[in-house]
mmCIF file of C-alpha atoms and ligand atoms in Angstrom:
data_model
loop_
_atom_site.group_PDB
_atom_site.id
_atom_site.type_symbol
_atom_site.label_atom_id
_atom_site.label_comp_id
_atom_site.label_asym_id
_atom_site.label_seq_id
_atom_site.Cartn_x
_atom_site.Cartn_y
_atom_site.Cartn_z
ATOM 1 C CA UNK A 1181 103.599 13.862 -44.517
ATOM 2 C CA UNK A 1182 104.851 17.968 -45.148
ATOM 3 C CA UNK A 1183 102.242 20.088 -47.097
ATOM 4 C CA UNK A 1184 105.563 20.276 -49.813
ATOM 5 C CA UNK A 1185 105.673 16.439 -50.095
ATOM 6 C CA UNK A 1186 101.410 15.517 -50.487
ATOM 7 C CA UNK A 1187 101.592 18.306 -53.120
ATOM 8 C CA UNK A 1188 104.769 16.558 -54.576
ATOM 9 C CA UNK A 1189 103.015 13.173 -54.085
ATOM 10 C CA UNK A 1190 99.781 14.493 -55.349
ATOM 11 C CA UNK A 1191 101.385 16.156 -58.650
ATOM 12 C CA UNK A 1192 103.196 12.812 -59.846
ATOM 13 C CA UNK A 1193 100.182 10.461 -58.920
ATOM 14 C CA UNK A 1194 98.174 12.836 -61.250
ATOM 15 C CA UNK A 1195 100.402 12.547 -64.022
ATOM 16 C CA UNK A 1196 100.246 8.695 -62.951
ATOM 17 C CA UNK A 1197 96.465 8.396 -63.512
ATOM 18 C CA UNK A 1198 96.241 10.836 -66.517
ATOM 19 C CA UNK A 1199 99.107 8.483 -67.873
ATOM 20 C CA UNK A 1200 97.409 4.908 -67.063
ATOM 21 C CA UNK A 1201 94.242 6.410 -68.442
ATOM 22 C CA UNK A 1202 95.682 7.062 -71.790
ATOM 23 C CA UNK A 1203 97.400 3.641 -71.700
ATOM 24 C CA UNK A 1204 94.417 1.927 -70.750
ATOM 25 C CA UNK A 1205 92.839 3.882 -73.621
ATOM 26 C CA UNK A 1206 94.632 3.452 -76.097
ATOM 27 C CA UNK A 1207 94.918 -0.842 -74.994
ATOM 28 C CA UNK A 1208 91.329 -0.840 -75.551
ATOM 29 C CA UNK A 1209 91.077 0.452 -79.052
ATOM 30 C CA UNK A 1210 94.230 -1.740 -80.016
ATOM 31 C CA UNK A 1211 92.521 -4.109 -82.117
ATOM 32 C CA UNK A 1212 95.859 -6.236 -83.049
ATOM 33 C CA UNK A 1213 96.975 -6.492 -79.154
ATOM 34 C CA UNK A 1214 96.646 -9.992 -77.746
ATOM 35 C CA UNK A 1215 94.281 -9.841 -74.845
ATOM 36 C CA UNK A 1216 97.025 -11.309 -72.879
ATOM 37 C CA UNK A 1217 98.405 -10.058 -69.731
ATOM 38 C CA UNK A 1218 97.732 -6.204 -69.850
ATOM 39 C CA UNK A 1219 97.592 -5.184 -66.188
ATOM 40 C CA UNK A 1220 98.275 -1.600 -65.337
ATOM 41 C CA UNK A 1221 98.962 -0.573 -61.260
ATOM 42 C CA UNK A 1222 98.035 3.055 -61.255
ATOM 43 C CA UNK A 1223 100.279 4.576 -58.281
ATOM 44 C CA UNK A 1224 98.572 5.946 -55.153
ATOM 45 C CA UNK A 1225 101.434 7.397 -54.219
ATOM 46 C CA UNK A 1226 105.319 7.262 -53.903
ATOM 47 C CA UNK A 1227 107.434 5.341 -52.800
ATOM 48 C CA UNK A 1228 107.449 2.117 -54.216
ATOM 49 C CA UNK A 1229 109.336 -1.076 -54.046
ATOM 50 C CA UNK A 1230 109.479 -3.742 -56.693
ATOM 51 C CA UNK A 1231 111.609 -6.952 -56.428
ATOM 52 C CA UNK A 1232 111.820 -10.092 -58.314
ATOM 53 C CA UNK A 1233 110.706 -13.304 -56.322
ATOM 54 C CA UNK A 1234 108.903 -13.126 -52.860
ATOM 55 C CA UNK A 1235 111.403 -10.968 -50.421
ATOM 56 C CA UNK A 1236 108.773 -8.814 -48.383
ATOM 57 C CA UNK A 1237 112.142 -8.282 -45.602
ATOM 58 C CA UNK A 1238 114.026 -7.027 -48.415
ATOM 59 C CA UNK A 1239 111.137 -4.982 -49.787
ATOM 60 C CA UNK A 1240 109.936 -3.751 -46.546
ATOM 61 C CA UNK A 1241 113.384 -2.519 -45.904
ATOM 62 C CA UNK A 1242 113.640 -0.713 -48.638
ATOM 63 C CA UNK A 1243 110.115 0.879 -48.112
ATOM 64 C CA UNK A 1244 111.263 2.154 -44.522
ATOM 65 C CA UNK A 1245 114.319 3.831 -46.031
ATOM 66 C CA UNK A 1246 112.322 5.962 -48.344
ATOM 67 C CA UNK A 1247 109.070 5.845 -45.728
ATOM 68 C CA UNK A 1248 111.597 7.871 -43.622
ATOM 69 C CA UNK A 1249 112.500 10.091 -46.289
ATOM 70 C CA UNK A 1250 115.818 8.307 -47.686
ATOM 71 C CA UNK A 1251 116.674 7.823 -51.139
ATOM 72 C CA UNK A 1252 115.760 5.457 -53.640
ATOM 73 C CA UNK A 1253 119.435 4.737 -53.987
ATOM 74 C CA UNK A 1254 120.041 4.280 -50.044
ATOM 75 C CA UNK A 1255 116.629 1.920 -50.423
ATOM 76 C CA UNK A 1256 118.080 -0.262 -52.810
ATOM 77 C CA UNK A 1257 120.936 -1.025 -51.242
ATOM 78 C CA UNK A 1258 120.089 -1.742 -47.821
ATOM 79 C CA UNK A 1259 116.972 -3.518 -49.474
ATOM 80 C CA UNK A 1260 119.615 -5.885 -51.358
ATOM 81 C CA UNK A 1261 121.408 -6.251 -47.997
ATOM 82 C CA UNK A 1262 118.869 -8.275 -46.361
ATOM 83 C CA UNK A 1263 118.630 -10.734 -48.686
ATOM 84 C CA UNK A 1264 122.542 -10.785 -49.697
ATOM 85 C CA UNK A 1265 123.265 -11.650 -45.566
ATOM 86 C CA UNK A 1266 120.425 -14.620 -45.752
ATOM 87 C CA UNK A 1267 121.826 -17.619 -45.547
ATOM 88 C CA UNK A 1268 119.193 -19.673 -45.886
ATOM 89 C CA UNK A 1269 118.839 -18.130 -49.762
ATOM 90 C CA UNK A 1270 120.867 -20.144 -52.207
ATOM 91 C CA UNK A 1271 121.501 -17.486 -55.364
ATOM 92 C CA UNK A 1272 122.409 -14.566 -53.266
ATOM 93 C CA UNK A 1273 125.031 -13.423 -51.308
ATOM 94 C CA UNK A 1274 126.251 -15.514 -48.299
ATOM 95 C CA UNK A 1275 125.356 -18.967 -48.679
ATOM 96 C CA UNK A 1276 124.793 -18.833 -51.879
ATOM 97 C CA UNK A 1277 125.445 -22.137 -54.592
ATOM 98 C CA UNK A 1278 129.526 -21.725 -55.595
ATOM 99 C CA UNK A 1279 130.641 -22.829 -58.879
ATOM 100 C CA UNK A 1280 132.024 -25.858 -60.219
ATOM 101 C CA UNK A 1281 135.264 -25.529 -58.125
ATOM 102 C CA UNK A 1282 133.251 -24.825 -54.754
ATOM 103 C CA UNK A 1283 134.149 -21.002 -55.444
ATOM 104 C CA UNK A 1284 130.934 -18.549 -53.994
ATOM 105 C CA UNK A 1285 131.723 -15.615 -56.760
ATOM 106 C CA UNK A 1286 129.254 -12.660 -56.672
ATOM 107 C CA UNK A 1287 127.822 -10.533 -59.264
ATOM 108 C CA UNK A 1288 126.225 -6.874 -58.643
ATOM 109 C CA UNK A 1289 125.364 -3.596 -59.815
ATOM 110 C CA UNK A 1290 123.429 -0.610 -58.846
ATOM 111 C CA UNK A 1291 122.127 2.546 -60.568
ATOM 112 C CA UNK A 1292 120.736 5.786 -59.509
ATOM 113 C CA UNK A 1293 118.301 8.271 -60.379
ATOM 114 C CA UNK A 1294 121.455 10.208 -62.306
ATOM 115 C CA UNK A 1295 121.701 7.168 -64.499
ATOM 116 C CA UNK A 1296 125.325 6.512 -62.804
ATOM 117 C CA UNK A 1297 126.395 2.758 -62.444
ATOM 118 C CA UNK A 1298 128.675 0.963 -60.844
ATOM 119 C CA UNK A 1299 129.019 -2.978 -60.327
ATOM 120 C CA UNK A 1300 131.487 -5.840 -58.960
ATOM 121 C CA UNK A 1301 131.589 -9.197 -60.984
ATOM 122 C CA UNK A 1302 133.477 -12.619 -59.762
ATOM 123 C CA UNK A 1303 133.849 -10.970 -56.419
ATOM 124 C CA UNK A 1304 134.538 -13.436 -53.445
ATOM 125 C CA UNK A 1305 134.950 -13.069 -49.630
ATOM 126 C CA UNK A 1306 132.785 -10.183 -49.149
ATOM 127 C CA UNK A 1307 128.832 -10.123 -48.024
ATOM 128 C CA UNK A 1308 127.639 -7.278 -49.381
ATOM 129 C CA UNK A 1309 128.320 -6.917 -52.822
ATOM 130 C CA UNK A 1310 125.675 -4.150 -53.672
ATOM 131 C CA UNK A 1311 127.244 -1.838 -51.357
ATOM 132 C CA UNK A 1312 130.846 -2.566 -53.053
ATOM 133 C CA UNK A 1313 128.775 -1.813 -56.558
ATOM 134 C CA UNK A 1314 127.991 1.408 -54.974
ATOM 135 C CA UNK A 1315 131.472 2.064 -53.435
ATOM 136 C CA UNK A 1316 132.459 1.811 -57.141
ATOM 137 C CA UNK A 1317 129.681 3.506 -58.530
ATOM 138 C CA UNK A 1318 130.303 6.809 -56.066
ATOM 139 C CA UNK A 1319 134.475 6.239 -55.235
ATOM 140 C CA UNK A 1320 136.604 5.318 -58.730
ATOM 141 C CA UNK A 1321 136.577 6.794 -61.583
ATOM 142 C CA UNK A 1322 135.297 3.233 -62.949
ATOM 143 C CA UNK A 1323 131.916 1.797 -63.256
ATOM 144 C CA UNK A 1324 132.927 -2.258 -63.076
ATOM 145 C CA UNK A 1325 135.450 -3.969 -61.251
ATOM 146 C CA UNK A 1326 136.311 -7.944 -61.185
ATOM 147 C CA UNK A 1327 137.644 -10.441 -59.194
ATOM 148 C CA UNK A 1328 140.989 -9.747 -57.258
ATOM 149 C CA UNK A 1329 140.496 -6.349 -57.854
ATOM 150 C CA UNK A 1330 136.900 -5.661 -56.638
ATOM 151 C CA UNK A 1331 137.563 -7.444 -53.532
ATOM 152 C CA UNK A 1332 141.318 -5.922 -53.201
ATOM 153 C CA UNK A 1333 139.048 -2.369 -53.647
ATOM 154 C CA UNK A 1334 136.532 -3.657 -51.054
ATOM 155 C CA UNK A 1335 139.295 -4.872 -48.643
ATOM 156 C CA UNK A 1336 141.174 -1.517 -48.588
ATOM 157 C CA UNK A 1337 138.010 0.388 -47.846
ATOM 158 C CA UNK A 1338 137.148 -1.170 -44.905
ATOM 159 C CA UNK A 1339 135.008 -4.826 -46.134
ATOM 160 C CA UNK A 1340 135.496 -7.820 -44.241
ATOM 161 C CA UNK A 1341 136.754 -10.968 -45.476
ATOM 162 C CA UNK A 1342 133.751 -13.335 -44.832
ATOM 163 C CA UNK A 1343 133.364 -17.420 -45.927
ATOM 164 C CA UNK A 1344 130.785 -17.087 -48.015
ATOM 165 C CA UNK A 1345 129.986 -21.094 -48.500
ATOM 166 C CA UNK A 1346 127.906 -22.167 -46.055
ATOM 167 C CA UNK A 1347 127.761 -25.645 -44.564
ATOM 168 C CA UNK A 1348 124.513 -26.569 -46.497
ATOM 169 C CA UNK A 1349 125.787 -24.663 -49.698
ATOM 170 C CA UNK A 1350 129.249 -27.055 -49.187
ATOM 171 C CA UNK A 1351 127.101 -30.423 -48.950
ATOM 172 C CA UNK A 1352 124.847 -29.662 -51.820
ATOM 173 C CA UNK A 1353 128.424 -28.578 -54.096
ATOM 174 C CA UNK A 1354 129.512 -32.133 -52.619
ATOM 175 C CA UNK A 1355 126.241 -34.153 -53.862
ATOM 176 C CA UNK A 1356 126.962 -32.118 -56.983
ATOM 177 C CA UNK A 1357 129.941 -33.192 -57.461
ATOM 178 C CA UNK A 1358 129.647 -37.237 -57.364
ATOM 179 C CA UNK A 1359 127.714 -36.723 -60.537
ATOM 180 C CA UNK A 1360 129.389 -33.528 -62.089
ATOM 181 C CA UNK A 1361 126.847 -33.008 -64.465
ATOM 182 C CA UNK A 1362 126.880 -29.582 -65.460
ATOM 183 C CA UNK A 1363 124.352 -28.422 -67.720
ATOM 184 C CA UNK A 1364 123.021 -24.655 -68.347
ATOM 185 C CA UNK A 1365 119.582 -24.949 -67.323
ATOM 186 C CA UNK A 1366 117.934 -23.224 -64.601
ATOM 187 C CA UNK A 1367 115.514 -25.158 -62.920
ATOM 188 C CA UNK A 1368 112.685 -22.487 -61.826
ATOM 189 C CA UNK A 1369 113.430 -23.611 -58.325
ATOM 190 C CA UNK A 1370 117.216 -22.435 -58.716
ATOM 191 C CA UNK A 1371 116.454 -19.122 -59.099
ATOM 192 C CA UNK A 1372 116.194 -15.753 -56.663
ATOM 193 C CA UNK A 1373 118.910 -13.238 -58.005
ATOM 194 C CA UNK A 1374 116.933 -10.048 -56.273
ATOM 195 C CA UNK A 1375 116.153 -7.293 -58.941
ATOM 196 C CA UNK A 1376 114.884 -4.354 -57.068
ATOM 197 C CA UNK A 1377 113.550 -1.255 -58.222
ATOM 198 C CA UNK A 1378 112.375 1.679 -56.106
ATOM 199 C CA UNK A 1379 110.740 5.338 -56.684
ATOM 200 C CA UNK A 1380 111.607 7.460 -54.005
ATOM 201 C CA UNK A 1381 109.021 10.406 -52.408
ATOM 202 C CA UNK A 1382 110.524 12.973 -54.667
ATOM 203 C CA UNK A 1383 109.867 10.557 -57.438
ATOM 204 C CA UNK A 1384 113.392 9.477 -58.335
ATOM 205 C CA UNK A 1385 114.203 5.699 -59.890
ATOM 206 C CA UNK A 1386 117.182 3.515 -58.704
ATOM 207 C CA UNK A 1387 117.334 -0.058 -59.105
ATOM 208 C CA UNK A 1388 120.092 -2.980 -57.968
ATOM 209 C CA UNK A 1389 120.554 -6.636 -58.976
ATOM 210 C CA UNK A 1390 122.889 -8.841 -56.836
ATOM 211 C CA UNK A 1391 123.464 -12.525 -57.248
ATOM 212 C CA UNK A 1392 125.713 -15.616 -56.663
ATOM 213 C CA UNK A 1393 124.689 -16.692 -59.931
ATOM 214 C CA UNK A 1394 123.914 -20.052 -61.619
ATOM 215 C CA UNK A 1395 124.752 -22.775 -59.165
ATOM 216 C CA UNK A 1396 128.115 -24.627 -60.242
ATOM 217 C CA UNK A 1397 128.652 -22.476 -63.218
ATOM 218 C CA UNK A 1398 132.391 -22.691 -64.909
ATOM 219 C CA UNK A 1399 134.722 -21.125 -63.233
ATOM 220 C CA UNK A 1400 134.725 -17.450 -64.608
ATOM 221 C CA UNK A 1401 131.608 -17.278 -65.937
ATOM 222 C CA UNK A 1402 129.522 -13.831 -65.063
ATOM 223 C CA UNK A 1403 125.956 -13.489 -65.806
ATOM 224 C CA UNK A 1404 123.622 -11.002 -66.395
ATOM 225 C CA UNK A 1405 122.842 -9.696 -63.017
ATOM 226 C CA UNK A 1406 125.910 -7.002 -63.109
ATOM 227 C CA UNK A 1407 125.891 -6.083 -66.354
ATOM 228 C CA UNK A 1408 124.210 -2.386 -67.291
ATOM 229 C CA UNK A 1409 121.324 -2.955 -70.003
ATOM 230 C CA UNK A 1410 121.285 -6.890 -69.271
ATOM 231 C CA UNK A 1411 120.438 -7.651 -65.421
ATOM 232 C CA UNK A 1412 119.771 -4.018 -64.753
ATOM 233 C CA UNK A 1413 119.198 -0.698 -66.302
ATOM 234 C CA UNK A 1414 117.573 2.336 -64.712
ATOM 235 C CA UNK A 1415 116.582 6.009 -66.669
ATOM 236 C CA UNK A 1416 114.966 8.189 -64.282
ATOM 237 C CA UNK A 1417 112.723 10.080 -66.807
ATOM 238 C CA UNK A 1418 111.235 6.910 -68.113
ATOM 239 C CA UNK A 1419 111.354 3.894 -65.375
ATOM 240 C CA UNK A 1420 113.459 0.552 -64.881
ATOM 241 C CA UNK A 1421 113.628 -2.469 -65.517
ATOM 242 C CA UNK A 1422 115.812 -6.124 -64.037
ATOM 243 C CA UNK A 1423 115.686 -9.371 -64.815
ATOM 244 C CA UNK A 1424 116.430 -12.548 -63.159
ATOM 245 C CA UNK A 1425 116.574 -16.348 -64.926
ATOM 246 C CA UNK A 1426 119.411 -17.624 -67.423
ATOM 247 C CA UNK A 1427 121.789 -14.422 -67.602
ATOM 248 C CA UNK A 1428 123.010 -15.737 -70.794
ATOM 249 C CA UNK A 1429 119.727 -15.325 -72.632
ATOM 250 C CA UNK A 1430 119.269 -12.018 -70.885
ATOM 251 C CA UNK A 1431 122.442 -10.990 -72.214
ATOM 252 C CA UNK A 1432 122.366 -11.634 -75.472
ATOM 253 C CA UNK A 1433 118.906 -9.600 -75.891
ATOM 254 C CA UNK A 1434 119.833 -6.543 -73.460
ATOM 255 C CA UNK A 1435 116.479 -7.791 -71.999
ATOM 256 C CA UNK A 1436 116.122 -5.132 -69.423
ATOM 257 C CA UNK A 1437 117.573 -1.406 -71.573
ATOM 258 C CA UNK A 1438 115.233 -2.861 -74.135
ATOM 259 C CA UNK A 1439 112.378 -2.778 -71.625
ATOM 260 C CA UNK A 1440 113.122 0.666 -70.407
ATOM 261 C CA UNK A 1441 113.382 1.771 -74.380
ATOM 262 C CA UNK A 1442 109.894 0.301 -74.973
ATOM 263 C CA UNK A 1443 108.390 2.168 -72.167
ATOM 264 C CA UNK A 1444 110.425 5.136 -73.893
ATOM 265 C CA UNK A 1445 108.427 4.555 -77.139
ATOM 266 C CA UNK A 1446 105.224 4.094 -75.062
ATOM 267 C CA UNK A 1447 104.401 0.628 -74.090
ATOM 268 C CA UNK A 1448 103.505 0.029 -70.308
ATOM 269 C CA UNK A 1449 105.831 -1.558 -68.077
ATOM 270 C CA UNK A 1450 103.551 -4.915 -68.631
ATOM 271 C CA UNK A 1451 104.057 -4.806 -72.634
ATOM 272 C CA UNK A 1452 107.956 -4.301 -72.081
ATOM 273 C CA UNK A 1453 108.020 -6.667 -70.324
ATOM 274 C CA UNK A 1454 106.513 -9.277 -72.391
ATOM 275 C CA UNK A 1455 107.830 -7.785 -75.929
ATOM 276 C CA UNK A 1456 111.317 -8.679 -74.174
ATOM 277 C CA UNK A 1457 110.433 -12.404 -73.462
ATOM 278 C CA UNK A 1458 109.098 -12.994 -76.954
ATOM 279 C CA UNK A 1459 112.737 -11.974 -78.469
ATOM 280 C CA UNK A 1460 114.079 -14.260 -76.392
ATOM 281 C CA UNK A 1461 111.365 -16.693 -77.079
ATOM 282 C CA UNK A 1462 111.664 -16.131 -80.907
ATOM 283 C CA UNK A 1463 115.575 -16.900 -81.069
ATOM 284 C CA UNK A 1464 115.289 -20.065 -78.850
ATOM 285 C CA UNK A 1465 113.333 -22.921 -80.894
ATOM 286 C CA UNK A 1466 112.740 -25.794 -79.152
ATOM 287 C CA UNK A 1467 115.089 -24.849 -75.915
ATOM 288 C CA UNK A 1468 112.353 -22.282 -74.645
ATOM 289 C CA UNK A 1469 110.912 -25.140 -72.512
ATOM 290 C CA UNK A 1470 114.326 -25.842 -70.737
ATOM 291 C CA UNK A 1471 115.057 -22.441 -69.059
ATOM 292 C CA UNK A 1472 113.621 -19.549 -67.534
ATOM 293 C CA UNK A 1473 113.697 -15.678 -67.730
ATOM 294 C CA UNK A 1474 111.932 -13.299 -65.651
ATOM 295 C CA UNK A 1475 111.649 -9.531 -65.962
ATOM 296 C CA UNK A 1476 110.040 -7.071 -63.676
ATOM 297 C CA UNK A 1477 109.736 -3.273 -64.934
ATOM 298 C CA UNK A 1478 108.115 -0.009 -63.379
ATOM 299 C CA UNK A 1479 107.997 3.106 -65.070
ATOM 300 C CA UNK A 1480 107.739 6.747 -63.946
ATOM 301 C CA UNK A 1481 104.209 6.713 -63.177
ATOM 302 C CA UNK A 1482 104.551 3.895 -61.094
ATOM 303 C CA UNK A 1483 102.783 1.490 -63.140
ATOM 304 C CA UNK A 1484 104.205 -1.719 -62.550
ATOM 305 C CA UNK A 1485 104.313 -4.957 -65.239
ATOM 306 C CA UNK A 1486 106.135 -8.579 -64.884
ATOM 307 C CA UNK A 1487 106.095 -11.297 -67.448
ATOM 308 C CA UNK A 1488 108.657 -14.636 -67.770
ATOM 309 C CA UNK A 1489 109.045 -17.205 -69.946
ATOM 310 C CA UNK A 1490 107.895 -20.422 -67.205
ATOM 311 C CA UNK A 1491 105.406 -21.057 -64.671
ATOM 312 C CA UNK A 1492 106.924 -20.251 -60.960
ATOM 313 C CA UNK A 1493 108.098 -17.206 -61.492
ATOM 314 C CA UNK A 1494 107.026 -14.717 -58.599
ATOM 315 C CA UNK A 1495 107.747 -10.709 -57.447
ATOM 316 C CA UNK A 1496 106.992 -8.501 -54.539
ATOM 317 C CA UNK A 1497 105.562 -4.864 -54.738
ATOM 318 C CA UNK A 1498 105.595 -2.811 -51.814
ATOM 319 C CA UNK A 1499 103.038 0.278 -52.493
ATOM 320 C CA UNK A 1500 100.204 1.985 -50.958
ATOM 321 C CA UNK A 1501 101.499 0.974 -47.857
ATOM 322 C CA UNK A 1502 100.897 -3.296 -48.860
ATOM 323 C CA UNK A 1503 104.229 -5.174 -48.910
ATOM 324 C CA UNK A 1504 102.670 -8.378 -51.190
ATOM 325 C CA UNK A 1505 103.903 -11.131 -53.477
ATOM 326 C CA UNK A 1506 102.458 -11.251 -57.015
ATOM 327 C CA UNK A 1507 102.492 -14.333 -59.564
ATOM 328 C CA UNK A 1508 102.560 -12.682 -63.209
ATOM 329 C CA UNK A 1509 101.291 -13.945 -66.261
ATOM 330 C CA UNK A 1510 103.885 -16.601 -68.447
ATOM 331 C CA UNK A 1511 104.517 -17.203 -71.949
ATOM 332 C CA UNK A 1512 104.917 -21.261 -71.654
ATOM 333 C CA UNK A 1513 100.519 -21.227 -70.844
ATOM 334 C CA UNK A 1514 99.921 -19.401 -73.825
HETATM 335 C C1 SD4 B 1032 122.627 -15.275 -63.673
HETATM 336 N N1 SD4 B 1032 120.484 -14.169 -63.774
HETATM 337 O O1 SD4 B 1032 123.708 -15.236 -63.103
HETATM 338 C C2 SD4 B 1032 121.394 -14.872 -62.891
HETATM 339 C C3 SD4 B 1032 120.821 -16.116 -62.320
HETATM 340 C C4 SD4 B 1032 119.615 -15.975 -61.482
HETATM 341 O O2 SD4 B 1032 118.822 -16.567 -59.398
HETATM 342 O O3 SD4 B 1032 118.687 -15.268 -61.789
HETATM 343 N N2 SD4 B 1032 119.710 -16.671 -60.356
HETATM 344 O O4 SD4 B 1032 122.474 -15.693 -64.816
#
């Protein structure tokens, strides 16, 4: 490491620590505060990688990109690449669970440390549909493109046509299908949309969501993986946040721009995180038990948090040089 980049480093973990301090400060003499799941990561140093469910490839990827001196942006992406051209995983990318019609369609959307956005929803064919968000993101003057269109736009500049639907992903469809039964429930076992979030060495926040959504979904249907606020949102003088579980719940709450506001009022990434699964929790009665949300968050300290609704939930944090998995606290235990 450059003399210009440990001073760098050094000046934003000291705002980290003076930052966690406070926080950690001002948890203590919160009387009212459930002693719940308050657990602050005080950054060493940049970067940092944070991903829902366990993808150390993915987040070791995106830890040699900025290791090397590459962007947080350039991190996410090729980060999101490894696990979108996995076959074996069944909710991203290639290989991933098509909907009711045996259609893979793909959801994604990036942001970078500018707060630009772009995303692709209902996308088909291609591989890599975080690197078509981006195309979008840095080539039209649009920030979302569907169907036809996004994979016309992908086509034209340069994508492959790929078959998505993988032999295994084709015989589970045709199990599926001798019973049709479609209802919206994630089982916890269904789901590993990739959220990623990353601080670069300069201390800049981008973050990416990509997914083949809920397995045999209606035809149509988009979740909350592409959608800016929802699946993703990123503010660079603040932190990010991304979610992962039943987009339509994360949806209707904004779950993860009203994370990244929280921090904004002061809360650590952990209390955003779980002040967004309790609105979700409070609007849901009964149904809680039948679905899952999860939400990761960092913010610009580099203090990490993670909270979801069910048991089985998981996330991977790359930082101080450990690439490790991490099971979070839940709301269904307390
Ligand atoms: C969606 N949030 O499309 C996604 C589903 C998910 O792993 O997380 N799948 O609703």
């Amino acid at each position: 490491m450059n003399r210009r980049k440990f001073i760098q480093n050094t000046a934003i973990t000291g705002i980290g620590i003076s930052a966690g301090m406070a926080a950690l400060a001002c948890a203590k003499t919160s009387e009212e505060k459930k002693t719940n799941t308050e657990k602050l990561t005080i950054s060493g140093s940049f970067p940092l990688v944070i991903a829902t469910w366990d993808v150390k490839e993915a987040t070791a990827k995106a830890w040699e990109v900025m290791q090397k001196g590459g962007s947080s942006l350039d991190a996410i992406e090729q980060g999101c690449m490894v696990e979108e051209a996995n076959a074996d995983g069944q909710s991203v990318g290639i290989g991933g669970l098509p909907d009711r019609d045996g259609n893979v369609t793909l959801d994604a959307c990036i942001m970078n440390p500018e707060g630009d956005y772009g995303a692709v929803v209902y996308l088909q064919n291609i591989l890599h549909p975080i690197s078509v968000a981006r195309k979008v993101m840095e080539e039209t003057p649009h920030v979302l493109l569907a169907g036809k269109g996004a994979e016309q736009f992908a086509l034209e500049i340069g994508f492959e046509k790929v078959n998505l639907l993988t032999e295994n992903s084709k015989k589970a469809w045709e199990a599926w299908k001798i019973t049709s039964q479609y209802q919206p429930i994630i089982n916890i076992e269904n789901h590993d949309t990739i959220g990623m979030l990353a601080i670069d060495q300069k201390g800049n926040i981008s973050g990416g969501c990509t997914t083949s959504g809920l397995a045999y979904k209606m035809a149509g249907r988009v979740g909350d993986s592409p959608i800016i606020g929802s699946g993703l949102f990123v503010d660079n003088e603040v932190g990010a946040a991304t979610a992962t579980g039943l987009g339509e719940e994360v949806l209707k709450t904004v779950g993860s721009f009203l994370i990244v506001e929280l921090m904004r009022q002061g809360k650590s990434p952990q209390e955003a995180c779980e002040e967004a699964i309790n609105r979700i929790v409070k609007k849901s009665g009964e149904r809680i038990k039948d679905f899952q949300v999860g939400y990761i968050a960092v913010n610009k300290q580099g203090q990490t948090g993670a909270y979801s609704i069910q048991k089985g939930f998981v996330y991977t944090v790359y930082q101080n040089e450990e690439n490790k998995k991490h099971i979070p606290e839940y709301y269904m235990k307390s």
